[in-house]
PDB file of C-alpha atoms and ligand atoms in Angstrom:
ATOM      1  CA  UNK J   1      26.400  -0.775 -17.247  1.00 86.00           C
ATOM      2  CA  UNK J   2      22.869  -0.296 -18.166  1.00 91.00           C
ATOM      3  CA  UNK J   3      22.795   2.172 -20.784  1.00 92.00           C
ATOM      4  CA  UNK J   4      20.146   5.208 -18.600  1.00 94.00           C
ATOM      5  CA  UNK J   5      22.992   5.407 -15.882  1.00 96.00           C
ATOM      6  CA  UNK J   6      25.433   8.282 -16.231  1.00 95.00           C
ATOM      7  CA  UNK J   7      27.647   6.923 -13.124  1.00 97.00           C
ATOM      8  CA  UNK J   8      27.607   3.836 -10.717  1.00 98.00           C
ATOM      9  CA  UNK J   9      28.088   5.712  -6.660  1.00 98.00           C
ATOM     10  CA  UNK J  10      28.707   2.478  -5.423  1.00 98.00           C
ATOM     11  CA  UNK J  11      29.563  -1.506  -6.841  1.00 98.00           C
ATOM     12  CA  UNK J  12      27.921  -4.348  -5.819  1.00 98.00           C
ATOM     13  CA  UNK J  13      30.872  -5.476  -4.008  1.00 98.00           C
ATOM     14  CA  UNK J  14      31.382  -2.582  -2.005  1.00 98.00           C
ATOM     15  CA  UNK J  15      27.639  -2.221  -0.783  1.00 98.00           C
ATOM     16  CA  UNK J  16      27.996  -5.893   0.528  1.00 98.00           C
ATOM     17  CA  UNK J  17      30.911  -5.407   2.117  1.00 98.00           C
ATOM     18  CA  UNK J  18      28.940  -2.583   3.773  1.00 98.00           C
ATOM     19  CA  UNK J  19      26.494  -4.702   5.004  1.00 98.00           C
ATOM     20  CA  UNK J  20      28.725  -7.298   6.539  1.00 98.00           C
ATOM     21  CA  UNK J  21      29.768  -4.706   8.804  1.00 98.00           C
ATOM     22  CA  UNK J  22      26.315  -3.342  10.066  1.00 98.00           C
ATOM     23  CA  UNK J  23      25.490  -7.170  10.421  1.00 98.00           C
ATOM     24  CA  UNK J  24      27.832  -7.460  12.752  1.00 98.00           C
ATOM     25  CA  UNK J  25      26.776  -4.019  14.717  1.00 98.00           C
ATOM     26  CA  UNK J  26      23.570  -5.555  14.442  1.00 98.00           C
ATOM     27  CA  UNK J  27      24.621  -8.678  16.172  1.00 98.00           C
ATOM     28  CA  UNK J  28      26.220  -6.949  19.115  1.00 98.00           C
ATOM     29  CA  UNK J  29      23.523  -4.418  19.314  1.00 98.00           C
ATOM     30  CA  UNK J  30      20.638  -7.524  19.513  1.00 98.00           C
ATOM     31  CA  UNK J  31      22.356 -10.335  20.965  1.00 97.00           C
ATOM     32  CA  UNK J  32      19.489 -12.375  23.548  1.00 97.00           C
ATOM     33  CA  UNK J  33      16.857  -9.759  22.322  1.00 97.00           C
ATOM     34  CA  UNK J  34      13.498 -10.536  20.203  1.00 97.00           C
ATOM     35  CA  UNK J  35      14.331  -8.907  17.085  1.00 98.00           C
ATOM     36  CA  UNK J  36      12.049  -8.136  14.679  1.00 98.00           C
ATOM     37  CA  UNK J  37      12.990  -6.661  11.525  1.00 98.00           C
ATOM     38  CA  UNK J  38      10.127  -5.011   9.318  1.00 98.00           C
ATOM     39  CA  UNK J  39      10.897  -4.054   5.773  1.00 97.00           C
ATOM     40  CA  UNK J  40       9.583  -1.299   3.968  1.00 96.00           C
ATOM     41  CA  UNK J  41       8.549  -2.392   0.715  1.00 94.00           C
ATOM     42  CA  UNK J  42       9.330  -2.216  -2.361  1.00 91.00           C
ATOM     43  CA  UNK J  43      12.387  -0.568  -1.924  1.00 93.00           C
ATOM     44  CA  UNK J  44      13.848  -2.182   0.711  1.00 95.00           C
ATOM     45  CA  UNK J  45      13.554  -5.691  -0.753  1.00 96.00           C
ATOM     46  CA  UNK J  46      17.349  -5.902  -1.786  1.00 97.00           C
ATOM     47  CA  UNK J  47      18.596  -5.349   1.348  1.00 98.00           C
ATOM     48  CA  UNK J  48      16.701  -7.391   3.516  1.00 98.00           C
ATOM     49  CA  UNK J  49      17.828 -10.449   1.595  1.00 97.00           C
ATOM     50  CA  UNK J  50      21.102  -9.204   1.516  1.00 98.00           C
ATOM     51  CA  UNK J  51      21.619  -7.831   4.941  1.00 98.00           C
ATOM     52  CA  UNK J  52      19.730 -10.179   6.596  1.00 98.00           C
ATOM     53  CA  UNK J  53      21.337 -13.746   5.384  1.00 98.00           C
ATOM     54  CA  UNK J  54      24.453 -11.997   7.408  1.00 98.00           C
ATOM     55  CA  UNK J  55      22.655 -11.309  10.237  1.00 98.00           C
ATOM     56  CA  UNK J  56      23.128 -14.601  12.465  1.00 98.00           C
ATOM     57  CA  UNK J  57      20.548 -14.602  14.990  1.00 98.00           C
ATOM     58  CA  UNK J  58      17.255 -15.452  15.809  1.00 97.00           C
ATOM     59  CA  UNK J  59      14.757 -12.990  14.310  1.00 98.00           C
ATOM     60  CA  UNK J  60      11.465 -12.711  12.543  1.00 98.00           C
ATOM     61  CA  UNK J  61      10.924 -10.861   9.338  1.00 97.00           C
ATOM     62  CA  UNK J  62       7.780  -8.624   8.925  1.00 97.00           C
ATOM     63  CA  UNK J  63       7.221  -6.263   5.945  1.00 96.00           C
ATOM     64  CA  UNK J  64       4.670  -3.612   4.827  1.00 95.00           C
ATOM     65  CA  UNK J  65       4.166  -1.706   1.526  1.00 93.00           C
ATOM     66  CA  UNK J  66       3.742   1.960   1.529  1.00 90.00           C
ATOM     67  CA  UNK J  67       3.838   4.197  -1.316  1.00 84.00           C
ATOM     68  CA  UNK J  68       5.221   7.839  -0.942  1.00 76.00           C
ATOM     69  CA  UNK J  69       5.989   8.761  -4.316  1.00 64.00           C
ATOM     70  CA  UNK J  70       3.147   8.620  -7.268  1.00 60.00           C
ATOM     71  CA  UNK J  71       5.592   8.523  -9.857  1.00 61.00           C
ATOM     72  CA  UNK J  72       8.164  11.608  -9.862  1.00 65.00           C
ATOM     73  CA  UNK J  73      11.457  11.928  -8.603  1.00 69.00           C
ATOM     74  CA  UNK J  74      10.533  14.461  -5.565  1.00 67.00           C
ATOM     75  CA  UNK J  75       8.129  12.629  -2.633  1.00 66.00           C
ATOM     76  CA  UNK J  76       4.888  13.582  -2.699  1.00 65.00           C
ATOM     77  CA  UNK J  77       4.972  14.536   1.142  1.00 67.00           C
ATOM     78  CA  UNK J  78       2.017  11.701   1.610  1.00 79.00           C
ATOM     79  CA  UNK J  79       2.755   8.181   2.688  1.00 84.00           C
ATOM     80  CA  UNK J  80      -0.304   5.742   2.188  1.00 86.00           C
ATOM     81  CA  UNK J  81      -0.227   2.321   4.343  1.00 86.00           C
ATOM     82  CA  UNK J  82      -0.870  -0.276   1.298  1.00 86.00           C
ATOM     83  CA  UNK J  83      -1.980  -2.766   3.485  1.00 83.00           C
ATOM     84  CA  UNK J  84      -4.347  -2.826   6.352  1.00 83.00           C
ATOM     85  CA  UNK J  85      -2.756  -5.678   8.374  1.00 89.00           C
ATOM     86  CA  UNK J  86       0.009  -4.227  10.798  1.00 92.00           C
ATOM     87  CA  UNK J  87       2.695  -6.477  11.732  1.00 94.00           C
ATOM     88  CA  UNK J  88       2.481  -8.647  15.248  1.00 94.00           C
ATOM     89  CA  UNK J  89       5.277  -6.732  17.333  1.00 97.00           C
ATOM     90  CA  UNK J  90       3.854  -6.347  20.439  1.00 96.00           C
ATOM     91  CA  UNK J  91       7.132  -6.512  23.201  1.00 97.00           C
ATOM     92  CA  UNK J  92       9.076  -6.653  20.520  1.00 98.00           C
ATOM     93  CA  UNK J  93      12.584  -4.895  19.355  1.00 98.00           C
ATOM     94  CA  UNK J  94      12.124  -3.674  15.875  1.00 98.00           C
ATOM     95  CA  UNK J  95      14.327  -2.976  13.164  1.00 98.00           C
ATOM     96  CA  UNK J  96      12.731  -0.733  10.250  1.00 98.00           C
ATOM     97  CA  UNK J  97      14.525  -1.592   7.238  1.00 98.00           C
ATOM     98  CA  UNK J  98      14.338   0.828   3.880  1.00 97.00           C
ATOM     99  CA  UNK J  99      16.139   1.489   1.308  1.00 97.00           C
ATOM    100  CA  UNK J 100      16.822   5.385   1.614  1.00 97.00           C
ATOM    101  CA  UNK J 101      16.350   8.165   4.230  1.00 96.00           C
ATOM    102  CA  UNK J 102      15.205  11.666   2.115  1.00 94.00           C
ATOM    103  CA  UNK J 103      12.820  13.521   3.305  1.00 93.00           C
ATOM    104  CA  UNK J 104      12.471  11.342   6.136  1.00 94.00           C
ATOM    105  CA  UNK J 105       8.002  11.500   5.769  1.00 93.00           C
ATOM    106  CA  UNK J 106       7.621   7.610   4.980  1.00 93.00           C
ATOM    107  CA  UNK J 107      10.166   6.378   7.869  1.00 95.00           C
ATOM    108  CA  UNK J 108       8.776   9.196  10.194  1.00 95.00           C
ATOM    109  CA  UNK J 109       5.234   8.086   9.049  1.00 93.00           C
ATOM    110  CA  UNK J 110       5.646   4.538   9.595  1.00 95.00           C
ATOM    111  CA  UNK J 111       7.490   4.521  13.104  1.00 96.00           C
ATOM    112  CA  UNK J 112       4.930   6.509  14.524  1.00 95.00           C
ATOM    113  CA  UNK J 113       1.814   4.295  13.501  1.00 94.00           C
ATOM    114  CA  UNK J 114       3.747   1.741  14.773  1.00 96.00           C
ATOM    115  CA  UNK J 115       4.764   3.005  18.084  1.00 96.00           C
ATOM    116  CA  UNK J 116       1.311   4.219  18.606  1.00 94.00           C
ATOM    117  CA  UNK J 117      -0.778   1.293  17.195  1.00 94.00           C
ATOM    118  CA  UNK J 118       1.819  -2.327  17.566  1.00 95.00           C
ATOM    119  CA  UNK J 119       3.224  -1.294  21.093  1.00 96.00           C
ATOM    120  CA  UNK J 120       6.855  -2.717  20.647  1.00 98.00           C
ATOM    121  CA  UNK J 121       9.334  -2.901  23.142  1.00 98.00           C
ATOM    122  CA  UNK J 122      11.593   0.035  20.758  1.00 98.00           C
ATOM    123  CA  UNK J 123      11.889   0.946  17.114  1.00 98.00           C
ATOM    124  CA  UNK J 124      15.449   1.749  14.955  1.00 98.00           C
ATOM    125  CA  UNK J 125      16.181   2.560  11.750  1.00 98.00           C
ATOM    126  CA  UNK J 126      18.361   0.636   9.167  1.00 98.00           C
ATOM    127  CA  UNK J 127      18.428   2.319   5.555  1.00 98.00           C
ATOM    128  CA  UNK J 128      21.101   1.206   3.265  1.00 98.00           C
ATOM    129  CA  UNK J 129      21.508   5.450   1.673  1.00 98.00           C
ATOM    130  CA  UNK J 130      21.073   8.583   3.692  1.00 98.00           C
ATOM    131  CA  UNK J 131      20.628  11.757   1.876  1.00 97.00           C
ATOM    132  CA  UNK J 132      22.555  14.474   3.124  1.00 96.00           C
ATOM    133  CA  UNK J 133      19.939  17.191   3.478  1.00 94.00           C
ATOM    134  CA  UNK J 134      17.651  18.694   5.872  1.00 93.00           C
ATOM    135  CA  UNK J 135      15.042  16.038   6.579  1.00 92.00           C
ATOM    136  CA  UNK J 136      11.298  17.461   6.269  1.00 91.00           C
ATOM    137  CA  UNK J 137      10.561  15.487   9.976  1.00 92.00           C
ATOM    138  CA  UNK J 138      12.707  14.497  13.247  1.00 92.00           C
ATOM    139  CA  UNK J 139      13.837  10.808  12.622  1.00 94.00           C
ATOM    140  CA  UNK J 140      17.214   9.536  12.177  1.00 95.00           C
ATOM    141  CA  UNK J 141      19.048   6.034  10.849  1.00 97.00           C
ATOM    142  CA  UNK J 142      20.817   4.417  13.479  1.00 98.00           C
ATOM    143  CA  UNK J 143      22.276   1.905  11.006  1.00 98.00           C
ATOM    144  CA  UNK J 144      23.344   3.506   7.351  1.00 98.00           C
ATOM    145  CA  UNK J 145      25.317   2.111   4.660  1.00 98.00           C
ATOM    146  CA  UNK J 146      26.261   5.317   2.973  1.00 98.00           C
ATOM    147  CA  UNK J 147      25.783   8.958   2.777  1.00 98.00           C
ATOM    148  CA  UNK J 148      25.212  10.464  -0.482  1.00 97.00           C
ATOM    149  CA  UNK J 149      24.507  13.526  -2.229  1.00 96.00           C
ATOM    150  CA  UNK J 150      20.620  14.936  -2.622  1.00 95.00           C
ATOM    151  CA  UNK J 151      20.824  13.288  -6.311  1.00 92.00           C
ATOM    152  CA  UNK J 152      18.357  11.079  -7.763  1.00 94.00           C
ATOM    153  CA  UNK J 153      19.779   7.198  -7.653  1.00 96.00           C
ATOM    154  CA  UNK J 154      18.392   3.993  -8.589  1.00 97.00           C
ATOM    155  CA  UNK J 155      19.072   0.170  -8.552  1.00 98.00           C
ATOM    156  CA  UNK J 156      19.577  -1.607  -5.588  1.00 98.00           C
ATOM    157  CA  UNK J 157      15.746  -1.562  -4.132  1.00 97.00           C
ATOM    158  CA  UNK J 158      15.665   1.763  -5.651  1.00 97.00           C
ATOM    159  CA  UNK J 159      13.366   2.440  -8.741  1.00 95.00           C
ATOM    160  CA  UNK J 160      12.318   5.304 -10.867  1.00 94.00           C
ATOM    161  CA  UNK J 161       8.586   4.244 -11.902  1.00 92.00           C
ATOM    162  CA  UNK J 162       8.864   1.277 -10.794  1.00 92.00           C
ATOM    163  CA  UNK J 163      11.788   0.267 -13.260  1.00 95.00           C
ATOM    164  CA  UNK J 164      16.072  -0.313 -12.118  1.00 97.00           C
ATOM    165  CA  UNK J 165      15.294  -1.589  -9.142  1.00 97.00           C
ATOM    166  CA  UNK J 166      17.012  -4.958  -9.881  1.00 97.00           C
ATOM    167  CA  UNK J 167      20.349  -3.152 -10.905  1.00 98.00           C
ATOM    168  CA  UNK J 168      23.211  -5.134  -8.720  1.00 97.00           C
ATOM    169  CA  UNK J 169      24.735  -1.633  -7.970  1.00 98.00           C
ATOM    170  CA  UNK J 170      23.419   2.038  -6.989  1.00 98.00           C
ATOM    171  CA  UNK J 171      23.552   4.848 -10.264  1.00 98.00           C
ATOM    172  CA  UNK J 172      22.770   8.334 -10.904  1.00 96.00           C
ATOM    173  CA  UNK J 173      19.911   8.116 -13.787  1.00 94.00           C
ATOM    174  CA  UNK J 174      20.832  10.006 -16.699  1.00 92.00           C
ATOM    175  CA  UNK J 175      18.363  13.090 -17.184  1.00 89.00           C
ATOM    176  CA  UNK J 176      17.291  12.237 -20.354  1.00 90.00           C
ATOM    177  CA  UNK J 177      15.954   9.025 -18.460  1.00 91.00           C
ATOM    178  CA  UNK J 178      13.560  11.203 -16.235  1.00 89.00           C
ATOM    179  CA  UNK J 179      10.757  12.148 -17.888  1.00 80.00           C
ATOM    180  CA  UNK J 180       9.039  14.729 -15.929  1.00 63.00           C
TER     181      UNK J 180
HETATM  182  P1  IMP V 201      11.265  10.200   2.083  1.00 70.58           P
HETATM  183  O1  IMP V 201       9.890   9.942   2.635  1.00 70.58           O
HETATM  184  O2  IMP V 201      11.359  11.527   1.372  1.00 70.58           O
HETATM  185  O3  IMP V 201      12.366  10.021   3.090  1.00 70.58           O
HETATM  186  O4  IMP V 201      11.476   9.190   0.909  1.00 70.58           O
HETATM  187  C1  IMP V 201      11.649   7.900   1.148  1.00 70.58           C
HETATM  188  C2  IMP V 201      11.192   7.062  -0.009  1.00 70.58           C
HETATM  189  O5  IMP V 201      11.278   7.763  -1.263  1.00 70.58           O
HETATM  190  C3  IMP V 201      12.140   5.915  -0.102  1.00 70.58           C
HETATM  191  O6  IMP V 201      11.629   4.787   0.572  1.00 70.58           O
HETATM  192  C4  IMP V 201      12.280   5.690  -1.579  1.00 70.58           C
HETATM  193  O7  IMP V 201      11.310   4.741  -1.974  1.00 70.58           O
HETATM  194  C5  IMP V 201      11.959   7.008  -2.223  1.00 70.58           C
HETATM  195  N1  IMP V 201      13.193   7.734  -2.649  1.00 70.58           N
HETATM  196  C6  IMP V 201      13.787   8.795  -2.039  1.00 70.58           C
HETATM  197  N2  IMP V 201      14.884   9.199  -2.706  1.00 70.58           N
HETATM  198  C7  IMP V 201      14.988   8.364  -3.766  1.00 70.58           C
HETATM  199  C8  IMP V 201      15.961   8.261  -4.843  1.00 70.58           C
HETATM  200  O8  IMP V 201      16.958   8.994  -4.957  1.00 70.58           O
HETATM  201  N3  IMP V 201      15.725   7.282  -5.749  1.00 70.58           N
HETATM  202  C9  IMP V 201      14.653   6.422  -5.668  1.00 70.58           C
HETATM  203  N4  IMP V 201      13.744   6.480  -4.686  1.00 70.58           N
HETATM  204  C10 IMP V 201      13.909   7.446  -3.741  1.00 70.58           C
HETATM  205 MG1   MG V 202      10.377   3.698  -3.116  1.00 70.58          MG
END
């Protein structure tokens, strides 16, 4: 175990064995649709390699970058579009993929420029962690891996300054890693 983690909240093994399963609600949720999955990046780079090599159907892969933190471990409550290119899904059923509902700003953020400005044909939400909190705006995952505690985690997608996000499995940072 990487020696800034104080506990590993779930193994590599277990979070793929999650995403087998909402693969397969995927699948029967899709089926003879035009599925369009857009990942949020950075964080949800991981999974969209991971959950998406299960997914067997046709679909095309989209991503933007957003950043919504500057650096801490508490959102900064703004969510700037990195990119100015929006992704083609006109008609189409969409799929936001990210690595963690908080808050809920960024995924709130992003599905309504979306909905407003790409006109597709509906919009859900994947996220691989759900915190359970009170979410700062109305928005929802309809697929979720796991729920965890309002604690800081990393690896996985996940980062803290960029850094961890390669980490197989997801970990509570230690606080002496945080440097606020
Ligand atoms: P929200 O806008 O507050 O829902 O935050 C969503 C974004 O903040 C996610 O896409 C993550 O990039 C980041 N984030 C939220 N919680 C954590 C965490 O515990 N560890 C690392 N990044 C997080
Ligand atoms: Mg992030």
């Amino acid at each position: 175990m990487h020696n800034d983690i104080a506990s590993v909240l779930h193994h590599e093994t277990t979070i793929l064995s999650r995403l087998d399963a909402i693969a397969r609600d995927i699948m029967r949720d899709y089926d003879g649709k035009p599925l369009t999955v857009v990942a949020i990046l950075q964080g949800g780079l991981i999974l969209m390699a991971d959950l998406l090599r299960r997914v067997q159907l046709p679909l095309l892969i989209e991503t933007i970058t957003v950043s919504s933190y500057h650096g801490g471990t508490e959102s900064s409550g703004t969510v700037t579009f990195l990119q100015t290119r929006l992704p083609d899904i006109n008609g189409r059923h969409v799929i936001l993929l990210d690595d963690i509902l908080d808050s809920g700003r960024t995924l709130h953020a992003i599905r309504e420029k979306l909905t407003t400005e790409c006109r597709p044909a509906s919009i859900r939400i994947c996220v691989l962690l759900r915190k359970r909190k009170q979410r700062a705006c109305a928005v929802e995952a309809d697929y979720t891996g796991f729920d965890i505690d309002d604690e800081f985690v990393v690896g996985y997608g996940l980062d803290y300054q960029g850094r961890y996000r390669n980490l197989p499995y997801i970990g509570v940072l230690k606080p002496e890693a945080i440097h606020s």
